[in-house]
Short mmCIF file of C-alpha atoms in Angstrom, two decimals:
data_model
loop_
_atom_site.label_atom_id
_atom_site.label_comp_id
_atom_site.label_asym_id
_atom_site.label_seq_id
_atom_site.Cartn_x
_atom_site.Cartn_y
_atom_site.Cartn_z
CA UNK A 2 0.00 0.00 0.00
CA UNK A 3 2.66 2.38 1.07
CA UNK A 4 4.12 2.40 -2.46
CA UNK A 5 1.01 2.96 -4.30
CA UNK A 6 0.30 6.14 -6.07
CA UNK A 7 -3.03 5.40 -7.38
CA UNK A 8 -6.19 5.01 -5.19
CA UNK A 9 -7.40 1.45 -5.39
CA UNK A 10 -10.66 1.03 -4.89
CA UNK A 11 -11.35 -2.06 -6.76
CA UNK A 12 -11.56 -3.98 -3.40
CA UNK A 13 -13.11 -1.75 -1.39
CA UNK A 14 -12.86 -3.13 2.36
CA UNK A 15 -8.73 -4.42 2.03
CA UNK A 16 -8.25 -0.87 0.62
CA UNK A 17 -9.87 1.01 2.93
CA UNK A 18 -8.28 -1.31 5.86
CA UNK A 19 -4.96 -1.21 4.69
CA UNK A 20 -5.29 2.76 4.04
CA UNK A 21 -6.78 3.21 7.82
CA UNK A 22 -3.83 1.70 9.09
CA UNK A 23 -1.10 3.48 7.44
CA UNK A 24 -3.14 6.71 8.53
CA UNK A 25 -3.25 5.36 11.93
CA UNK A 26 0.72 4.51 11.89
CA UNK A 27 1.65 8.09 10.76
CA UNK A 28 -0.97 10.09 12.88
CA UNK A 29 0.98 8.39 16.20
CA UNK A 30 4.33 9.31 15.00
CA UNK A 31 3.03 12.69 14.05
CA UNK A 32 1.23 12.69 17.69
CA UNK A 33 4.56 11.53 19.54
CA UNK A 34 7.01 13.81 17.77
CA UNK A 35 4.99 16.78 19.13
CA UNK A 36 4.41 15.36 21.98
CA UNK A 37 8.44 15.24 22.89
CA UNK A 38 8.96 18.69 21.20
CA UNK A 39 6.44 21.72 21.90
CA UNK A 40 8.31 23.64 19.92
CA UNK A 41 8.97 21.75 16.76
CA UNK A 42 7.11 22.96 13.42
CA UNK A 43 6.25 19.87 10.87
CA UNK A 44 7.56 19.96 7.63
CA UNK A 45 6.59 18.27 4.30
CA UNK A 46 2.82 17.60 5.44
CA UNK A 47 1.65 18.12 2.14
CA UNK A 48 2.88 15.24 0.90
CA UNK A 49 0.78 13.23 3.36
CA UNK A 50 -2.54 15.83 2.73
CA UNK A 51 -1.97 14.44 -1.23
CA UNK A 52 -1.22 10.13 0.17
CA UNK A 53 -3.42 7.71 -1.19
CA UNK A 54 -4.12 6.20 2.29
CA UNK A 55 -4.78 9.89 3.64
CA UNK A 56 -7.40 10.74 0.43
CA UNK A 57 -8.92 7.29 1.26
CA UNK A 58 -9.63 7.36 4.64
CA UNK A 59 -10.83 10.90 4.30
CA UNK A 60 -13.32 9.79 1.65
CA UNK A 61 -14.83 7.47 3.48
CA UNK A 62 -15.63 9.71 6.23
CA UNK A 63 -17.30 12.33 3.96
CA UNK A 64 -18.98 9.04 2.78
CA UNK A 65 -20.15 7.72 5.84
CA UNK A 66 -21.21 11.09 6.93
CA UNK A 67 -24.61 12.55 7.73
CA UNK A 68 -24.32 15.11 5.24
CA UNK A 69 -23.36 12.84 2.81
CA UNK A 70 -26.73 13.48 0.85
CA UNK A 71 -26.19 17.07 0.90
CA UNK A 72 -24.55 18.88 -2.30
CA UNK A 73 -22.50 22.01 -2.07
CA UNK A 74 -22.01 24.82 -4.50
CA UNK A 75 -21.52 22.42 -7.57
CA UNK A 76 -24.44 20.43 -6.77
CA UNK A 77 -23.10 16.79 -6.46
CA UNK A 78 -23.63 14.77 -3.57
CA UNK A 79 -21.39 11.89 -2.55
CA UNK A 80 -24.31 9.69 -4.04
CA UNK A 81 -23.57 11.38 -7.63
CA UNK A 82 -20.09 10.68 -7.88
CA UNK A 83 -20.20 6.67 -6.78
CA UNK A 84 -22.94 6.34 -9.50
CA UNK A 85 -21.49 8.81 -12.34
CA UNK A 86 -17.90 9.60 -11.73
CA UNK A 87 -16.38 6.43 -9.89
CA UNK A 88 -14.72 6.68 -6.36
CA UNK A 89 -11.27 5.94 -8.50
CA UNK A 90 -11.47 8.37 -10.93
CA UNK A 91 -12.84 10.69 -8.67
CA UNK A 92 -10.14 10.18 -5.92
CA UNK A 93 -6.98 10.15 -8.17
CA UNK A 94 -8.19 13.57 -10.05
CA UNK A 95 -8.08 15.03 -6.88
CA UNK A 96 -4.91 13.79 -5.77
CA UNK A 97 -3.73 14.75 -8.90
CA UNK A 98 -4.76 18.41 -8.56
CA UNK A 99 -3.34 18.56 -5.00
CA UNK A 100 -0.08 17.53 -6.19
CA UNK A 101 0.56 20.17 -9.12
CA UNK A 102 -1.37 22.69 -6.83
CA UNK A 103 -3.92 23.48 -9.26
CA UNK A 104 -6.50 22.32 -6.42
CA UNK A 105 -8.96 25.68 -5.80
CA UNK A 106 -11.48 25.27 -2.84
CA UNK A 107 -15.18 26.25 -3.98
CA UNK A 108 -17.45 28.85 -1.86
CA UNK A 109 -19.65 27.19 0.75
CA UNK A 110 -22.95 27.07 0.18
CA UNK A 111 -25.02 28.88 2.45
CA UNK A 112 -28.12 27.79 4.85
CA UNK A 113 -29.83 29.03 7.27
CA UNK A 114 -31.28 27.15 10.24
CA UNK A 115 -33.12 27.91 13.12
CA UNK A 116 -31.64 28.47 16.66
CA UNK A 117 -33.67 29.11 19.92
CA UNK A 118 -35.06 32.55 20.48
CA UNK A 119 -36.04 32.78 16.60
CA UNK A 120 -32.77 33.25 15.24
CA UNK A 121 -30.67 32.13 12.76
CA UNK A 122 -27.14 30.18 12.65
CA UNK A 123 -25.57 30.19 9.06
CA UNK A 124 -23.96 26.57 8.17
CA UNK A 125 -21.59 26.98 5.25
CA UNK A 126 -21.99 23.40 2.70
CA UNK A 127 -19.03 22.88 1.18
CA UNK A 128 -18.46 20.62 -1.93
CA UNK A 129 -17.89 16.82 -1.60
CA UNK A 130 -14.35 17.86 -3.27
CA UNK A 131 -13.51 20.00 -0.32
CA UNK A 132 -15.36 18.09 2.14
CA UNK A 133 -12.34 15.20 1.44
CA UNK A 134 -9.31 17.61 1.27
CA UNK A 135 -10.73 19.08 4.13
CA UNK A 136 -10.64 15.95 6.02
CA UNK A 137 -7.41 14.75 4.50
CA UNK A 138 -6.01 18.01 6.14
CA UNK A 139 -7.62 17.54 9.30
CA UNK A 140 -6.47 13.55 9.44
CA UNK A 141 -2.52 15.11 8.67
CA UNK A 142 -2.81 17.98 11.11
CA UNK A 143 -4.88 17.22 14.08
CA UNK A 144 -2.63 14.40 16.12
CA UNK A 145 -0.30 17.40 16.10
CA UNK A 146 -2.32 20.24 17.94
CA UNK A 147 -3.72 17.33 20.06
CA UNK A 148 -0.79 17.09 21.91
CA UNK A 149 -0.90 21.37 22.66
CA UNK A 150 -4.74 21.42 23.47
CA UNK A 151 -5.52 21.71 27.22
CA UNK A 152 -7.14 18.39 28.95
CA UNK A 153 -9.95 21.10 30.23
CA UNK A 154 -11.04 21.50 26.34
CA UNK A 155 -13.86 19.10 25.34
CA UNK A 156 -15.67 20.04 22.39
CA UNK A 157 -14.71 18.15 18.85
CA UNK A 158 -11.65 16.27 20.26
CA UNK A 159 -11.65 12.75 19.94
CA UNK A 160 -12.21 10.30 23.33
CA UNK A 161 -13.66 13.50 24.36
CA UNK A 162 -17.56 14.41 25.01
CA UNK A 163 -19.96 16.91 26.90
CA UNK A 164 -20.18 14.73 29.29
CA UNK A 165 -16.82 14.78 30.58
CA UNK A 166 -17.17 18.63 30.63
CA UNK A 167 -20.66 18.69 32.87
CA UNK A 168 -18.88 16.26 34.58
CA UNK A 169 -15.68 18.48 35.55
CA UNK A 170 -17.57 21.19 36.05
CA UNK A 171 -19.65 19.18 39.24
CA UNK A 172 -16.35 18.07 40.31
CA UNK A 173 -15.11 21.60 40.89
CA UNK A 174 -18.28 23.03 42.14
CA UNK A 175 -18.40 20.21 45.23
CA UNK A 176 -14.38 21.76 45.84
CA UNK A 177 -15.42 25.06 46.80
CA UNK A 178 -15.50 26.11 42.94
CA UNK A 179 -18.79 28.32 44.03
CA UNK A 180 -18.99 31.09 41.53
CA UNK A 181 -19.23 30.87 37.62
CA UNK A 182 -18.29 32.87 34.59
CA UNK A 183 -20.89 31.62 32.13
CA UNK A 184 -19.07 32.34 28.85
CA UNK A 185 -20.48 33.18 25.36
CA UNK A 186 -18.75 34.56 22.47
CA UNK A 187 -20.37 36.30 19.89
CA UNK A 188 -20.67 34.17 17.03
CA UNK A 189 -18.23 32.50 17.43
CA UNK A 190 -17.33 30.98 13.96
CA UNK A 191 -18.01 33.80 11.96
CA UNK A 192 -15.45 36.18 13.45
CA UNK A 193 -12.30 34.36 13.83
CA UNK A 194 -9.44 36.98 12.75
CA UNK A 195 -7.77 34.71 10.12
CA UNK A 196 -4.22 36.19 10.36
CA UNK A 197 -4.41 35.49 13.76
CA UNK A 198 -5.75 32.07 13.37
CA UNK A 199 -2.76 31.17 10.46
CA UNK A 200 -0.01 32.64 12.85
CA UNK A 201 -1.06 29.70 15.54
CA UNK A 202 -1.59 26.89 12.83
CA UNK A 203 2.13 28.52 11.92
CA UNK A 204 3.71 27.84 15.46
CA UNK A 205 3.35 24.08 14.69
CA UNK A 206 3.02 23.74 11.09
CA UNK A 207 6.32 25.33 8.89
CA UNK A 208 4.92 23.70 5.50
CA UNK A 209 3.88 26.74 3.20
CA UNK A 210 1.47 24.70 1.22
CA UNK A 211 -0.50 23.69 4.02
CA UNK A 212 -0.92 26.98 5.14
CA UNK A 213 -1.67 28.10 1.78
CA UNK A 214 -3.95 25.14 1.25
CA UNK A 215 -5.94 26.21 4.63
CA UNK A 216 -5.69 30.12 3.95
CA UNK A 217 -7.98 29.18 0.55
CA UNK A 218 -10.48 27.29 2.54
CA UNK A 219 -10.73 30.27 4.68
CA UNK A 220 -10.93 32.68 2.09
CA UNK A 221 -13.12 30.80 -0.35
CA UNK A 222 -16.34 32.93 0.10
CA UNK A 223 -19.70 32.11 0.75
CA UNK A 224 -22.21 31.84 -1.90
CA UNK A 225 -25.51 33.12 -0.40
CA UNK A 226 -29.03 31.84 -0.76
CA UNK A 227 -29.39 35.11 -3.51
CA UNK A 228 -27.07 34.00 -5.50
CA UNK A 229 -24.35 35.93 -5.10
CA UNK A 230 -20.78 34.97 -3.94
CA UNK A 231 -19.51 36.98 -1.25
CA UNK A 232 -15.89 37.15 -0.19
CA UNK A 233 -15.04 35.61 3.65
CA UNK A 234 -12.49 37.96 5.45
CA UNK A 235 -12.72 36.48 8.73
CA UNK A 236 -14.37 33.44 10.39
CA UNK A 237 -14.26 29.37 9.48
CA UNK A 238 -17.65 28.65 8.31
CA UNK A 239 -19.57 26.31 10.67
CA UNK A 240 -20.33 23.06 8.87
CA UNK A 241 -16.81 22.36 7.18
CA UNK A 242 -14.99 19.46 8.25
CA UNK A 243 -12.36 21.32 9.05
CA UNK A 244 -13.88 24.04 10.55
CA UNK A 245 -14.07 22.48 14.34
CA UNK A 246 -10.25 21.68 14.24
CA UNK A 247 -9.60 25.74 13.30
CA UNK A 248 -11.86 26.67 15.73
CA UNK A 249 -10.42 25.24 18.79
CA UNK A 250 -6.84 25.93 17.56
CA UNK A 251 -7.95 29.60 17.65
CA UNK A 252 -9.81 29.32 21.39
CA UNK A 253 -6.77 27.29 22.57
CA UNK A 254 -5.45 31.02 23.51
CA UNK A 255 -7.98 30.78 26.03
CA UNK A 256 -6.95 27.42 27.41
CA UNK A 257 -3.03 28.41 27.64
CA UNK A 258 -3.61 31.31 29.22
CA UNK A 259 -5.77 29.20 32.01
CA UNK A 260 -3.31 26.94 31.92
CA UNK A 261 -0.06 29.39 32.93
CA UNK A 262 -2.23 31.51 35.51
CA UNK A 263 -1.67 31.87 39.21
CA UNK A 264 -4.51 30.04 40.81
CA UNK A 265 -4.68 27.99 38.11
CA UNK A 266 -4.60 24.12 37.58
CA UNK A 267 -0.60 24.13 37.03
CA UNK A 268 -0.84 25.66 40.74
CA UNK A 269 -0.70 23.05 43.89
CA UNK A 270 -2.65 22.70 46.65
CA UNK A 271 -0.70 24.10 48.96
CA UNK A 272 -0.17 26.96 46.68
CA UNK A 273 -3.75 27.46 46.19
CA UNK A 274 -4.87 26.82 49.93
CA UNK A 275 -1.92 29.90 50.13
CA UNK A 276 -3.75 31.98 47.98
CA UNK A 277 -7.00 31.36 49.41
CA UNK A 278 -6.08 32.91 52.69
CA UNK A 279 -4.21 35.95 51.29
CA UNK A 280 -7.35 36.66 49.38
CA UNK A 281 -6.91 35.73 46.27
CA UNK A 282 -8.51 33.67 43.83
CA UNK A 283 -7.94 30.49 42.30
CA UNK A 284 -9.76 29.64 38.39
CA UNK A 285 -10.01 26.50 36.35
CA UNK A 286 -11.84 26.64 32.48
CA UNK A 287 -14.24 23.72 31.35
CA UNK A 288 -14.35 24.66 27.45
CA UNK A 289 -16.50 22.78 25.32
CA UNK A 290 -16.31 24.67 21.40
CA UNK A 291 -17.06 27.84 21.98
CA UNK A 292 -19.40 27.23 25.09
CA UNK A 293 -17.38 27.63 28.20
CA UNK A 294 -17.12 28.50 31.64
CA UNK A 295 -14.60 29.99 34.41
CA UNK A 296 -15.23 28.69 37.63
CA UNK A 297 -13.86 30.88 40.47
CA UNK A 298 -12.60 29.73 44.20
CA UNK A 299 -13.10 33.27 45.45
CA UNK A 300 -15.84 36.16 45.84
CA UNK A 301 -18.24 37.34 43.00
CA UNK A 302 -15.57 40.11 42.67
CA UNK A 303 -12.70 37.77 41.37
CA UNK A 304 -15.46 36.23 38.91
CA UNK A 305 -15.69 39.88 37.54
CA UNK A 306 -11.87 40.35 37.42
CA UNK A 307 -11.54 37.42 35.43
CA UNK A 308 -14.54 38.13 32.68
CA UNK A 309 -12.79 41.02 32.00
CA UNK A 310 -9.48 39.35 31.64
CA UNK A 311 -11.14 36.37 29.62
CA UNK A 312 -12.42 39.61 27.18
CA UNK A 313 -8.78 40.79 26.87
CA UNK A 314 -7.30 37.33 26.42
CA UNK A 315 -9.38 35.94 23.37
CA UNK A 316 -9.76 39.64 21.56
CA UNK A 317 -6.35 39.57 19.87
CA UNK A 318 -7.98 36.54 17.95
CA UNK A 319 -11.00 38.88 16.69
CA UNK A 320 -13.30 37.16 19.12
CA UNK A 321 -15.86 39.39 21.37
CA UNK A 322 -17.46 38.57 24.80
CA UNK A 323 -21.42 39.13 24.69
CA UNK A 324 -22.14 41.35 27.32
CA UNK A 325 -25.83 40.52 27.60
CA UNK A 326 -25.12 36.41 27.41
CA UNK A 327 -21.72 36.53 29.62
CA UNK A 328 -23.21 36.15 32.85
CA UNK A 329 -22.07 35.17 36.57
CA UNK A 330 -24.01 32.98 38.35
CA UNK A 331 -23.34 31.17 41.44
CA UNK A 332 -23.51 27.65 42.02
CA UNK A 333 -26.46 27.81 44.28
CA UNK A 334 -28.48 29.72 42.08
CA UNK A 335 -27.85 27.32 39.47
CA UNK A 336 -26.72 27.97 35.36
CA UNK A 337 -27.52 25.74 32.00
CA UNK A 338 -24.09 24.33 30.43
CA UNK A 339 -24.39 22.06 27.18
CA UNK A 340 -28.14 21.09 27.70
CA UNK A 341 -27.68 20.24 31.60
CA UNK A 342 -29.03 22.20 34.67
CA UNK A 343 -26.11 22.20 36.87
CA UNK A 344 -27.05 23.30 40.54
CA UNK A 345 -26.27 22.64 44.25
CA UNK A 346 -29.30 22.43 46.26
CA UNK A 347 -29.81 20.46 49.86
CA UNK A 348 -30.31 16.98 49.90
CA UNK A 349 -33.97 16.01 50.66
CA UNK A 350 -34.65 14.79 54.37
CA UNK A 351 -31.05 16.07 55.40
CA UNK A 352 -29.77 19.36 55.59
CA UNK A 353 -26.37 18.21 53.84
CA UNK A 354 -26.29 19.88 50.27
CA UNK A 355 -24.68 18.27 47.09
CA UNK A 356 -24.60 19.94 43.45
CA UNK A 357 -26.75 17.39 41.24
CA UNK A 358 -27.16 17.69 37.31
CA UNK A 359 -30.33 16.54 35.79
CA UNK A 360 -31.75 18.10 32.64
CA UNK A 361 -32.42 21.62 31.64
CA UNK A 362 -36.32 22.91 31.41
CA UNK A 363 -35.04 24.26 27.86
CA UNK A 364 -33.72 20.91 26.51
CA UNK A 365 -36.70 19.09 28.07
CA UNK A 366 -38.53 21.98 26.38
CA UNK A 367 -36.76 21.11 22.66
CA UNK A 368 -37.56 17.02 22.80
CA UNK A 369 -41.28 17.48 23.98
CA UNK A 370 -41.60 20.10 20.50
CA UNK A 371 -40.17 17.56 18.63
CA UNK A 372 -42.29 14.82 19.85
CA UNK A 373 -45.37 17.29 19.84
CA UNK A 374 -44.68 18.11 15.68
CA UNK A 375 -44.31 14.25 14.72
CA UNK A 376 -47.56 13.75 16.09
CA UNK A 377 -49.43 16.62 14.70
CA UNK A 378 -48.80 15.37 11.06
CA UNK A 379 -50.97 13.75 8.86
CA UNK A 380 -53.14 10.97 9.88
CA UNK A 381 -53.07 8.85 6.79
CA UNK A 382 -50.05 7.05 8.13
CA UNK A 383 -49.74 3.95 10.34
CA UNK A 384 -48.48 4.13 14.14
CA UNK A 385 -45.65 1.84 13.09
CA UNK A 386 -44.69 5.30 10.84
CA UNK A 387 -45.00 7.11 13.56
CA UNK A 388 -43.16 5.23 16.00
CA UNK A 389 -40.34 5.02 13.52
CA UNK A 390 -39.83 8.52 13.95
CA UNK A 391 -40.70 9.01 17.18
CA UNK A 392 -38.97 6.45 18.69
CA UNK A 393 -35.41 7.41 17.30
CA UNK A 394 -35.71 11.05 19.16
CA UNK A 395 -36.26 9.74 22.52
CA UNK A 396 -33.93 6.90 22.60
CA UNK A 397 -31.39 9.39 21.72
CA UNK A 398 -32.56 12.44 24.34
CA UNK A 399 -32.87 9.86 26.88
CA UNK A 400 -29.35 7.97 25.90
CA UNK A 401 -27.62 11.34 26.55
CA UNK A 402 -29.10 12.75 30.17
CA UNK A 403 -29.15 9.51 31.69
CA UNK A 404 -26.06 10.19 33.52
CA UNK A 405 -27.55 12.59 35.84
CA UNK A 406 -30.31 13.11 38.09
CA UNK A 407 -33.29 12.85 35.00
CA UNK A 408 -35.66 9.75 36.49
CA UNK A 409 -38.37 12.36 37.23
CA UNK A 410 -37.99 14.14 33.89
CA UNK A 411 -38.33 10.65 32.12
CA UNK A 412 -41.32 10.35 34.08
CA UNK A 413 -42.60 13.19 32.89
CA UNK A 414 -41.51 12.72 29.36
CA UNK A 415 -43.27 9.00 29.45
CA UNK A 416 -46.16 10.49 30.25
CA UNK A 417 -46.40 13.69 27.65
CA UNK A 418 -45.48 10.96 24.78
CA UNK A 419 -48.21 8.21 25.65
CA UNK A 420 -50.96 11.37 25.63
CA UNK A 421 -49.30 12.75 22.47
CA UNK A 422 -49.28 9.35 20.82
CA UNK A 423 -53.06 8.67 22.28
CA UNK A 424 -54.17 11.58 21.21
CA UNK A 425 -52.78 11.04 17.42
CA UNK A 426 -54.79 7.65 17.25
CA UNK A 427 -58.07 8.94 18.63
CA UNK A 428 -57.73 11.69 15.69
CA UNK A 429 -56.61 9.03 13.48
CA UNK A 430 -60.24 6.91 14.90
CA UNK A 431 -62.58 9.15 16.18
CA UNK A 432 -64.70 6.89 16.98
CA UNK A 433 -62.97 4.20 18.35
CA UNK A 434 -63.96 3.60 21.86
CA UNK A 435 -60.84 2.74 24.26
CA UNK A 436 -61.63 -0.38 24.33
CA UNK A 437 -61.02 -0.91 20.66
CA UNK A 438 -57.64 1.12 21.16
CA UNK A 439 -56.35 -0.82 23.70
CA UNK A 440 -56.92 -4.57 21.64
CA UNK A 441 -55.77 -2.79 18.85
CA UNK A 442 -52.98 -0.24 19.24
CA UNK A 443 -52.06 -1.53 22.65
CA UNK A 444 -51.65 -5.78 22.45
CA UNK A 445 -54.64 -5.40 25.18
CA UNK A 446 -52.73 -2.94 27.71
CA UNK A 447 -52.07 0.51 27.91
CA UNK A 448 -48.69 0.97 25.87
CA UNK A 449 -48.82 1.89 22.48
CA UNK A 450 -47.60 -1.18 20.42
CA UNK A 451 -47.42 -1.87 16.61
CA UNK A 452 -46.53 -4.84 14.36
CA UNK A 453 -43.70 -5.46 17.33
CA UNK A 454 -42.41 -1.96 17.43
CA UNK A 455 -43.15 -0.58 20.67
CA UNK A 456 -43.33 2.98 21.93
CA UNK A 457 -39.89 3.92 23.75
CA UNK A 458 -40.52 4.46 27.01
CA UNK A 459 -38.12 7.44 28.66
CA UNK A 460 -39.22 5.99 32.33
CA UNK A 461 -37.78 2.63 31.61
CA UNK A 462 -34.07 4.20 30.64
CA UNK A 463 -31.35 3.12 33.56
CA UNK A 464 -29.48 6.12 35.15
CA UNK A 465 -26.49 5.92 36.12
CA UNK A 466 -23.32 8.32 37.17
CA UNK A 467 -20.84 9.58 34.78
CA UNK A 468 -17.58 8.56 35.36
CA UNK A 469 -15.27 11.48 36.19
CA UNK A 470 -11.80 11.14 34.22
CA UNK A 471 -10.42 14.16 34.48
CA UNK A 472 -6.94 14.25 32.77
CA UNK A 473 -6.82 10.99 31.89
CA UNK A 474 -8.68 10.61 28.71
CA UNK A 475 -6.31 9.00 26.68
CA UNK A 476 -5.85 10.28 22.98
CA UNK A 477 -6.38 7.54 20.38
CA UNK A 478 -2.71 7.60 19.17
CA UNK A 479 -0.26 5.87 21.52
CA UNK A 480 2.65 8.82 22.94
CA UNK A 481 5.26 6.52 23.97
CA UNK A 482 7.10 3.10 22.43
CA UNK A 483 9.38 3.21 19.45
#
């Protein structure tokens, strides 16, 4: 494999295993190299942007992605060039126009979807082309900025998840962690300063045509839902592959500047304990994307020291604090991080007091509108449609807030679907008696049941405690050995 030039896709699955493993073998050496040298910058990267194995393995996860049906600017869709082009053709044209640099990334195309409060977020599509240089570039570049990013940074990393962050957060709210920054930048991905951004990619990475090749995905433009192309100046357009990779390279100023401060989690106990009784404060970051709080040992006064420091520190990158959304909350009165109401509160029938996390009213709010629109739709379906559909969104809610305190809120959410469900069949039979819904729709009980799909039932979900891990989530490429 290793001496191939051309892509062989003529046996798909030995190709494909053969390519993930070369990827694999070069990602740790790229990973432990950094690792044993902060300050070394990579050289000759392109080369392994442009590798067979690297194009490969980055196809097939633009292949096996969601989006995968979705076409950008050009309008093909993964689907378009199996059928008309051929993966082979397809993948050695590209690697073709990497290599004598003709390769030109196309605008993203725009579209607007809805966020809470009636707004808008603007995704930028990109083209299934760009979608796999994209991820070639993020295969070749992101075991290297793995081994600068923080352990206190969640979002987008790999072995990583929000739960881990909710779950640090609790940690250092039980360990006298009281007051909170609550942290929101405004947007986020649209505003990035791109010099700014290039000159930390440029720290690690000393290949010019890597830098080039990301500078023209930044500055490919945006072609709008009128029509017209408009330039990009500064921002990584949220939806790209590589977009989440830039992102966090560009908030890790944040995270080392968390890192290096006095009070911070470089600091020792002793240290801190020190500090505590001098009056001053000690901080620690949880950072998921750009959602992310500052959690203060200290006085509400030290929490408004540090917003204004956390404004100074990420506005060399072009970012801005919102000053409506960056609030500071303490623990007691409770905030909302990454769907999860986090809040300390005494325990009932003792007067001891624990922080507990169990779902926010907003998300709870989100999956009952969900469930309430499936069911509002047309009649002239069967329940085994419905359930199809329904079925998939709880399972998935429920999957992620079971590690908390959510039994009551399944409850609850048991109990809203059966109506909502009910309610759809007695539309669907007005005069059906409940009787007749039961033997029918229920195998005789009171659970909706179809053709042997079964409603999901939120109640009947086990919950169970996150496991705290801290610093030890282990990156997937090895750091030591030959």
């Amino acid at each position: 494999m290793p001496g191939e030039t051309r892509v062989n896709t003529r046996d798909p699955e030995s190709a494909l295993y053969w390519a993930e493993r070369r990827v694999l073998e070069i990602q740790t050496k790229l990973h432990r190299w950094a690792m044993r040298d902060p300050d070394r910058r990579f050289d000759d990267l392109f080369n392994l942007v442009a590798d067979p194995a690297f194009v490969l393995v980055a196809w097939d996860r633009v292949r096996s992605n969601k989006g995968a049906r979705t076409a950008g600017a050009d309008g093909q869709t993964v689907a378009y060039i199996q059928e008309r082009v051929g993966v082979e053709d397809f993948l050695d044209q590209l690697r073709s126009q990497l290599k004598d640099r003709s390769f030109r990334p196309v605008p993203v195309r725009e579209r607007m979807i809805p966020k809470s409060g009636g707004k808008l977020r603007r995704l930028g599509i990109p083209t299934v082309t760009d979608r796999v240089v994209q991820a070639s570039l993020k295969l070749v570049l992101e075991p290297i900025f793995e081994a600068d990013f923080q352990p206190f940074s969640y979002g987008f990393r790999p072995n990583r998840r929000a739960h881990d962050a909710v779950a640090e957060t609790r940690f250092l709210a039980m360990r006298t962690y009281e007051w909170v920054v609550e942290g929101d930048i405004e947007a986020c991905f649209d505003t990035i300063d791109h010099a700014a951004l290039l000159g930390r990619v440029g720290r690690r990475v000393g290949d010019k045509r890597v830098l080039s090749l990301v500078k023209a995905f930044l500055k490919a433009g945006i072609l709008h839902q009128d029509g017209v192309v408009r330039d990009t100046y500064t921002g990584t357009p949220q939806g790209g592959i590589l977009s989440p990779l830039l992102a966090n390279i560009a908030l890790s100023v944040l995270d080392d500047y968390f890192a290096g401060v006095a009070g911070g989690p470089a600091t020792s106990g002793v240290e801190r304990r020190r500090r505590r009784r001098w009056g001053l404060a000690n901080y620690r970051l949880v950072r998921y994307a750009d959602d992310f709080l500052v959690l203060v040992s200290g006085g509400r006064e030290h929490a408004e020291q540090i917003r204004d420091v956390v404004a100074g520190v990420v506005a060399p990158m072009g970012l801005r604090l919102s000053e409506a959304k960056t609030v500071i909350t303490h623990i007691d009165e409770g905030l909302d991080f990454l769907g999860w109401r986090i809040q300390r509160h005494r325990q009932k029938g003792s007067d001891r007091r624990y922080v507990y996390t169990y779902p926010a009213k907003k998300a709870l709010k989100a999956v009952m509108a969900k469930v309430r629109t499936l069911c509002r739709q047309g009649l002239n379906r069967s329940l085994l449609v419905l359930l199809s559909r329904v079925n998939p969104v709880l399972r998935g809610w429920c999957a992620y807030f079971r590690f908390g305190v959510s039994k009551s809120t399944f409850s609850w959410l048991s109990s809203f679907t059966w109506w909502r469900v009910v309610r759809w069949i007695r539309r669907k039979h007005a005069r059906m008696t409940w009787k007749e819904l039961r033997r029918r729709y229920c195998g005789g009980g009171w659970w909706p049941v179809f053709d042997r799909a079964r409603l999901f039932q939120p109640d009947g979900v086990p919950i169970t405690w996150y496991r705290y891990r801290g610093a030890k989530i282990p990156p997937p490429w090895p750091a030591t050995g030959q």
